[in-house]
Amino acid sequence: MKWDEFFVTGDPMIYGADVSIVLTMVGILFYLTKYKKWKWLWDEWLTTVDHKKLGIMYIVSAVLMLFRGGVDALLMRTQLAVPEAKFLDSQHYNEIFTTHGTIMIIFMAMPFLIGLINVVVPLQIGARDVAYPYLNAVSFWTFFIGAMLFNISFVIGGSPSAGWTSYMPLASNELSPGPGQNYYLLGLQIAGIGTLLTGINFLVTILKMRAPGMTLFRMPMFTWSSLVTMVIIIFAFPILTVALALMTFDRLFGSHFFTLQGAGMDMLWANLFWLWGHPEVYIVILPAFGMFSEIISTFSRKTLFGYKAMIWSMLLIAGYSFLVWVHHFFTMGSGALVNSVFSITTMAIGIPTGVKIFNWLFTMYRGKIQFTTPMLWSLGFIVNFVIGGVTGVMLAMAAADYQYHNTYFLVSHFHYVLIAGTVFACFAGLIYWYPKMFGYKLNERIGKWVFWIFTIGFNVCFFPQYFLGLDGMPRRVYTYSEESGWGPLNMVSTIGGFMMGIAFLVLVYNMYYSFRFAKRELTGDAWDGRTLEWSTPSAMPPFYNFAKIPEVTGLDHFWRQKQAGKVEKLTANELKPIHMPSNSGVPFIMASFFFVAGFGMVFDWMWMAIVGLIGVFGTLIYRSFEYDDGYYVSVEEIIETEKISK
Amino acid sequence: MAHAETHDPNTPLEYRSEIGRLNILGFWIFLGAEIALFATLFATYMVLTHRIADGPALGELFEVKSLLIQTFLLLTSSFTCGLAVHEMRRHNVKGLITWMAVTLGLGLGFLYFEIQEFLHFIHEGANIGTSAAWSGFFVLVGTHGAHVTFGIFWVTMVLIQVAKRGLTPATSAKVFITSLYWHFLDVVWIFIFTAVYLMGMVTHHG
């Protein structure tokens, strides 16, 4: 292989990216060395098993991926702003929409939510840690390495270009030669391992680590939504694992699962992909629903309306999520009966979702609403998500879908549900729990600017796309003619896209500004919250979370204690030593070997893949022989940390 | 968490530490994910089973003798694995290691005959690239075989730890989890026996 096949060449933007990657790396190395931060980095972050730190690392990675996926989006919108544009060529455009979709779903939305789940859920259920802290670190690092492997594709070897759905035969060796599609397969496979482990970890955590008195029907709604999400993960992700493995076999070892030769079946890929992919939609929307429930309840000063209906509707959605996958390909020859069945199940899933919308509205009804930034995002969610939901029902009608399938109508619909649902929730949740993670609030005034610029930009960007779709503009085209008449609306859409980009920059500025100037929170209860995570006396909970595990007596336990004026003060004599797990560098090293193995397979260098896999198994064996029972935090240290006077 | 806990003397050793209980529950859930994984592979295989292109039909090459030997070895290994856990419950380390060693031997025997069978198929002109049906066969049965291979390494590592440390709540939980894994492989094999081999032979020979 020649060097110019290994590195992507020929495009000035790629050279720019090369330079900026090298400069960033040099900058980071320089900073770490100059300020002697290597030991700190290793001890505090790379080897940590603390769920709160892992959660923060998930969120930081997700924000970086939001930037990368957002730049992809702006490149696309720039190309589409005017007819016959020459900004990107068709291959480059294909690569960009493929990586945009994959990164936003797999490496942005899911990690962002899992990050917040990591930070919040153990605190909400009154646990000292998750069930498997070490495994939690393995999950994070496999996600991170999978994401990095996928991301380097655009400078080394070339990006995948078959869409985030990677339909066969488009993704086959014949139509997608080179390493690009392999990056997709291996990057997702490695990250998927981490997701499955997270699913098991948090299912056991929520089932087994709850504080005394917290029955299932006293759990906060965010914890409930996480529980349901984990169940979906456990049943959906193995399907993705198999689908990716089968396509890897097709591409690297000559099998015929999805090929046109050897009697393979390309539609089998579409079925397997969406049999995972549709539940995936609910994996990224249910935790969002949970967050909105918490936020709306907190800032309406009322208990969530219809708590049990919320739970049952969520369970119903989880079940339905596995029964609707064919609606992704109504037009691909499934036949009238199959289409009708999946049309009905698809429409039916709107019912439990509608139940939730009404419950949020009734929670606000007669509440004392505070228009904080997390609340603004929640209100914006309700309006915009309903627009996305209604157009979703339009798409669910199989016969009508023949009109707008694969047009911008569809593009607009899923951006309305995914951005208004998941991205709004990520912002809302980030701002809401920011003081819990960092000890200060983000600035509210700047935060409101972010909200308005983003939400207006979002509607300016995507609302015209409904009309472009109805006017026949197909998705995935890299340019269009003047005569089509699609030019003006596309220009409007692009302007909206850039407004969202500006809002992102203002959000980042807000983080910087608040870090410098925001008032530090001391109480730990920044928003006058209702659930247990707000009950730790310090703004950031210490590594062991709770000095004394709370005893829960009902829903919104902490809120009712505050109302009754019965918040207990910690006293030194009720403290006991706390058992905690030790840090470990093994998860990081194991994930690094995964990177070696994955990189080898991407380029079909089997020696390298084998070296990497031996490393992975070596770290597994090393861990198995390691008998580290953790350590105890002494009562003196707890007294010191909690600042209790004797 | 691992404070001195009081136990009913009838509680098995592997359930005596909180970490042991959590790991066992987590492993059950992992097996749930494994069921989803194998179910997907089975579904794939079923869809592709008659798509043989120009290659041989699946049932044409299956042989009863090899199938029965493999089945006998694997089902017996599940039984001896159960005996090993039974010995563990009686705190008999030697019995545990002996019966687990027998289990591993039977597992190795299974792998030997499976590999022989695969080589035979390849010799007869059926490999992973022959047709969609054979791709489905090799990946489904091969995934099971890879699981058995992994299991043999895993059980060996755990036995070394038992020999070094004796039976503790930690080591016994590991033994118990590997036994769950081993029985699970047996269950999967019963489905492969039926859905792949029996159905393949029935459809071919009528």
Short mmCIF file of N, CA and C in Angstrom, two decimals, chain A residues 128-129 131-132 196 200 203-204 207-209 234-235 238-239 241-242 246 249 253-257 262-265 268 272 577 579 617 620-621 623-627 632, chain B residues 1-3 18-19 22-23 25-27 29-30 32-33 36-37 40-41 44 47-48 51-53 128-132 135-136 139 150 157 160-161 164-165 170-171 174:
data_model
loop_
_atom_site.label_atom_id
_atom_site.label_comp_id
_atom_site.label_asym_id
_atom_site.label_seq_id
_atom_site.Cartn_x
_atom_site.Cartn_y
_atom_site.Cartn_z
N ARG A 128 -24.02 4.10 46.32
CA ARG A 128 -22.64 4.60 46.40
C ARG A 128 -21.96 4.54 45.06
N ASP A 129 -22.39 3.61 44.20
CA ASP A 129 -21.74 3.42 42.92
C ASP A 129 -22.64 2.56 42.05
N ALA A 131 -23.31 -1.07 39.89
CA ALA A 131 -23.08 -2.45 40.29
C ALA A 131 -21.67 -2.91 39.91
N TYR A 132 -21.20 -2.51 38.73
CA TYR A 132 -19.89 -2.96 38.26
C TYR A 132 -19.06 -1.74 37.82
N LEU A 196 -23.63 -2.49 25.20
CA LEU A 196 -24.29 -3.66 25.79
C LEU A 196 -23.88 -3.80 27.25
N ILE A 200 -26.29 -3.91 30.72
CA ILE A 200 -26.30 -4.88 31.81
C ILE A 200 -25.99 -4.20 33.14
N LEU A 203 -28.90 -1.96 34.35
CA LEU A 203 -30.08 -2.76 34.72
C LEU A 203 -29.87 -3.35 36.12
N VAL A 204 -28.70 -3.95 36.34
CA VAL A 204 -28.44 -4.53 37.66
C VAL A 204 -28.34 -3.42 38.72
N LEU A 207 -31.84 -2.35 39.55
CA LEU A 207 -32.62 -3.38 40.23
C LEU A 207 -32.09 -3.67 41.63
N LYS A 208 -30.78 -3.56 41.82
CA LYS A 208 -30.19 -4.09 43.06
C LYS A 208 -29.55 -3.06 43.99
N MET A 209 -29.27 -1.86 43.52
CA MET A 209 -28.49 -0.94 44.34
C MET A 209 -29.33 0.19 44.94
N ILE A 234 -30.34 -4.25 25.86
CA ILE A 234 -29.91 -5.64 26.01
C ILE A 234 -30.50 -6.53 24.92
N PHE A 235 -31.70 -6.21 24.46
CA PHE A 235 -32.27 -7.04 23.40
C PHE A 235 -31.95 -6.53 22.00
N PRO A 238 -27.46 -6.92 20.59
CA PRO A 238 -26.94 -8.14 19.98
C PRO A 238 -27.34 -8.28 18.50
N ILE A 239 -28.48 -7.72 18.13
CA ILE A 239 -28.88 -7.79 16.71
C ILE A 239 -27.89 -6.98 15.87
N THR A 241 -24.80 -6.31 16.69
CA THR A 241 -23.54 -7.05 16.72
C THR A 241 -23.50 -8.08 15.61
N VAL A 242 -24.60 -8.84 15.50
CA VAL A 242 -24.64 -9.89 14.48
C VAL A 242 -24.64 -9.26 13.08
N LEU A 246 -21.86 -10.01 10.29
CA LEU A 246 -22.15 -10.68 9.02
C LEU A 246 -21.65 -9.84 7.85
N PHE A 249 -17.98 -10.21 7.64
CA PHE A 249 -17.64 -11.48 6.98
C PHE A 249 -17.78 -11.34 5.46
N PHE A 253 -14.17 -11.81 4.36
CA PHE A 253 -13.94 -13.26 4.24
C PHE A 253 -14.79 -13.91 3.14
N GLY A 254 -15.43 -13.11 2.32
CA GLY A 254 -16.09 -13.66 1.13
C GLY A 254 -17.37 -14.44 1.37
N SER A 255 -18.04 -14.23 2.48
CA SER A 255 -19.33 -14.92 2.67
C SER A 255 -20.41 -14.20 1.85
N HIS A 256 -21.60 -14.78 1.82
CA HIS A 256 -22.66 -14.25 0.94
C HIS A 256 -23.95 -13.98 1.68
N PHE A 257 -23.88 -13.30 2.80
CA PHE A 257 -25.13 -13.01 3.51
C PHE A 257 -25.97 -11.99 2.75
N GLY A 262 -23.98 -15.56 -5.04
CA GLY A 262 -24.06 -16.61 -4.02
C GLY A 262 -25.40 -16.68 -3.33
N ALA A 263 -26.45 -16.17 -3.98
CA ALA A 263 -27.82 -16.25 -3.45
C ALA A 263 -28.00 -15.49 -2.14
N GLY A 264 -27.13 -14.51 -1.87
CA GLY A 264 -27.31 -13.68 -0.67
C GLY A 264 -28.53 -12.80 -0.79
N MET A 265 -28.89 -12.15 0.30
CA MET A 265 -30.18 -11.45 0.36
C MET A 265 -29.94 -10.04 0.88
N LEU A 268 -32.13 -8.71 3.68
CA LEU A 268 -31.88 -9.21 5.03
C LEU A 268 -31.12 -8.16 5.84
N LEU A 272 -32.34 -6.61 9.39
CA LEU A 272 -31.54 -6.68 10.62
C LEU A 272 -31.17 -5.29 11.10
N PRO A 577 -17.32 3.14 58.02
CA PRO A 577 -16.39 3.12 56.88
C PRO A 577 -17.14 2.70 55.60
N HIS A 579 -17.02 1.13 51.75
CA HIS A 579 -16.22 0.30 50.85
C HIS A 579 -16.29 0.86 49.43
N PHE A 617 -7.48 -10.30 24.92
CA PHE A 617 -7.64 -11.48 25.78
C PHE A 617 -6.63 -11.46 26.92
N LEU A 620 -8.02 -9.38 29.58
CA LEU A 620 -9.11 -10.10 30.25
C LEU A 620 -8.54 -11.07 31.29
N ILE A 621 -7.51 -11.82 30.86
CA ILE A 621 -6.92 -12.81 31.77
C ILE A 621 -6.26 -12.10 32.95
N ARG A 623 -7.03 -9.33 34.30
CA ARG A 623 -8.07 -8.87 35.21
C ARG A 623 -8.65 -10.04 36.02
N SER A 624 -8.83 -11.18 35.34
CA SER A 624 -9.42 -12.31 36.02
C SER A 624 -8.55 -12.78 37.19
N PHE A 625 -7.21 -12.65 37.02
CA PHE A 625 -6.32 -13.12 38.08
C PHE A 625 -6.07 -12.07 39.15
N GLU A 626 -6.61 -10.87 38.91
CA GLU A 626 -6.38 -9.78 39.86
C GLU A 626 -7.47 -9.85 40.93
N TYR A 627 -7.08 -10.01 42.18
CA TYR A 627 -8.09 -10.05 43.24
C TYR A 627 -7.98 -8.77 44.06
N TYR A 632 -11.41 0.67 52.01
CA TYR A 632 -12.40 1.34 52.84
C TYR A 632 -12.05 2.80 53.04
N MET B 1 -19.79 -2.13 51.80
CA MET B 1 -20.68 -3.08 51.14
C MET B 1 -20.35 -4.50 51.56
N ALA B 2 -19.07 -4.83 51.52
CA ALA B 2 -18.69 -6.19 51.90
C ALA B 2 -18.47 -6.27 53.41
N HIS B 3 -19.37 -5.66 54.17
CA HIS B 3 -19.27 -5.76 55.60
C HIS B 3 -19.52 -7.20 56.01
N GLU B 18 -21.67 -9.89 48.35
CA GLU B 18 -22.56 -9.09 47.52
C GLU B 18 -22.07 -9.08 46.08
N ILE B 19 -20.75 -9.00 45.92
CA ILE B 19 -20.20 -8.96 44.56
C ILE B 19 -20.53 -10.26 43.83
N LEU B 22 -24.18 -10.10 42.77
CA LEU B 22 -24.35 -9.17 41.65
C LEU B 22 -23.81 -9.76 40.35
N ASN B 23 -22.62 -10.37 40.44
CA ASN B 23 -22.02 -10.91 39.22
C ASN B 23 -22.88 -12.02 38.63
N LEU B 25 -26.18 -12.41 38.94
CA LEU B 25 -27.36 -11.80 38.31
C LEU B 25 -26.99 -11.15 36.98
N GLY B 26 -25.88 -10.40 36.99
CA GLY B 26 -25.44 -9.74 35.76
C GLY B 26 -25.17 -10.75 34.66
N PHE B 27 -24.63 -11.91 35.05
CA PHE B 27 -24.33 -12.91 34.02
C PHE B 27 -25.61 -13.51 33.45
N ILE B 29 -28.29 -11.88 33.01
CA ILE B 29 -28.78 -10.89 32.05
C ILE B 29 -27.94 -10.93 30.78
N PHE B 30 -26.63 -11.12 30.96
CA PHE B 30 -25.77 -11.28 29.79
C PHE B 30 -26.24 -12.45 28.93
N GLY B 32 -29.22 -13.41 28.62
CA GLY B 32 -30.38 -12.90 27.89
C GLY B 32 -29.94 -12.24 26.59
N ALA B 33 -28.86 -11.43 26.67
CA ALA B 33 -28.34 -10.80 25.46
C ALA B 33 -27.80 -11.85 24.49
N ALA B 36 -30.55 -13.24 22.49
CA ALA B 36 -30.89 -12.35 21.38
C ALA B 36 -29.89 -12.51 20.24
N LEU B 37 -28.62 -12.67 20.60
CA LEU B 37 -27.57 -12.83 19.58
C LEU B 37 -27.77 -14.12 18.79
N THR B 40 -30.83 -14.10 16.54
CA THR B 40 -30.61 -13.39 15.28
C THR B 40 -29.87 -14.30 14.29
N LEU B 41 -28.87 -15.01 14.80
CA LEU B 41 -28.13 -15.91 13.91
C LEU B 41 -29.02 -17.03 13.39
N THR B 44 -31.31 -15.62 10.74
CA THR B 44 -30.56 -15.44 9.50
C THR B 44 -30.39 -16.77 8.78
N VAL B 47 -33.62 -18.03 7.17
CA VAL B 47 -33.99 -17.30 5.96
C VAL B 47 -33.14 -17.77 4.78
N LEU B 48 -31.90 -18.10 5.05
CA LEU B 48 -30.96 -18.39 3.96
C LEU B 48 -30.83 -19.88 3.65
N ARG B 51 -31.07 -21.10 0.14
CA ARG B 51 -30.44 -20.28 -0.90
C ARG B 51 -29.03 -20.80 -1.15
N ILE B 52 -28.95 -21.89 -1.94
CA ILE B 52 -27.69 -22.61 -2.05
C ILE B 52 -26.92 -22.29 -3.33
N ALA B 53 -27.47 -21.41 -4.17
CA ALA B 53 -26.80 -21.04 -5.43
C ALA B 53 -26.38 -22.30 -6.19
N ILE B 128 -17.43 -21.15 3.54
CA ILE B 128 -18.24 -19.98 3.92
C ILE B 128 -18.65 -19.15 2.71
N GLY B 129 -17.88 -19.25 1.60
CA GLY B 129 -18.19 -18.45 0.42
C GLY B 129 -18.94 -19.21 -0.66
N THR B 130 -19.36 -20.45 -0.37
CA THR B 130 -20.02 -21.24 -1.41
C THR B 130 -21.40 -20.68 -1.75
N SER B 131 -22.18 -20.38 -0.73
CA SER B 131 -23.52 -19.85 -0.96
C SER B 131 -24.00 -19.20 0.33
N ALA B 132 -25.10 -18.47 0.22
CA ALA B 132 -25.65 -17.83 1.40
C ALA B 132 -25.99 -18.86 2.47
N SER B 135 -22.86 -19.85 4.18
CA SER B 135 -22.40 -18.74 5.02
C SER B 135 -23.15 -18.76 6.35
N GLY B 136 -24.48 -18.92 6.23
CA GLY B 136 -25.30 -18.96 7.44
C GLY B 136 -24.92 -20.12 8.33
N VAL B 139 -21.35 -19.57 10.00
CA VAL B 139 -21.29 -18.51 11.02
C VAL B 139 -22.11 -18.90 12.25
N PHE B 150 -13.84 -20.49 23.66
CA PHE B 150 -13.65 -19.47 24.70
C PHE B 150 -13.92 -20.06 26.07
N MET B 157 -8.73 -21.07 33.16
CA MET B 157 -8.21 -19.96 33.97
C MET B 157 -8.84 -19.96 35.36
N ILE B 160 -7.42 -22.70 37.54
CA ILE B 160 -6.09 -22.35 38.08
C ILE B 160 -6.28 -21.50 39.34
N GLN B 161 -7.23 -20.57 39.27
CA GLN B 161 -7.46 -19.71 40.43
C GLN B 161 -7.99 -20.50 41.62
N LYS B 164 -5.15 -22.30 43.16
CA LYS B 164 -4.24 -21.42 43.90
C LYS B 164 -4.86 -20.91 45.19
N ARG B 165 -6.14 -20.56 45.13
CA ARG B 165 -6.75 -19.84 46.25
C ARG B 165 -7.74 -20.66 47.05
N ALA B 170 -15.33 -15.52 46.20
CA ALA B 170 -14.98 -14.98 44.88
C ALA B 170 -14.76 -16.09 43.85
N THR B 171 -13.92 -17.09 44.20
CA THR B 171 -13.64 -18.13 43.20
C THR B 171 -14.88 -18.97 42.92
N LYS B 174 -17.06 -17.41 40.43
CA LYS B 174 -16.53 -17.55 39.07
C LYS B 174 -16.84 -18.93 38.51
#
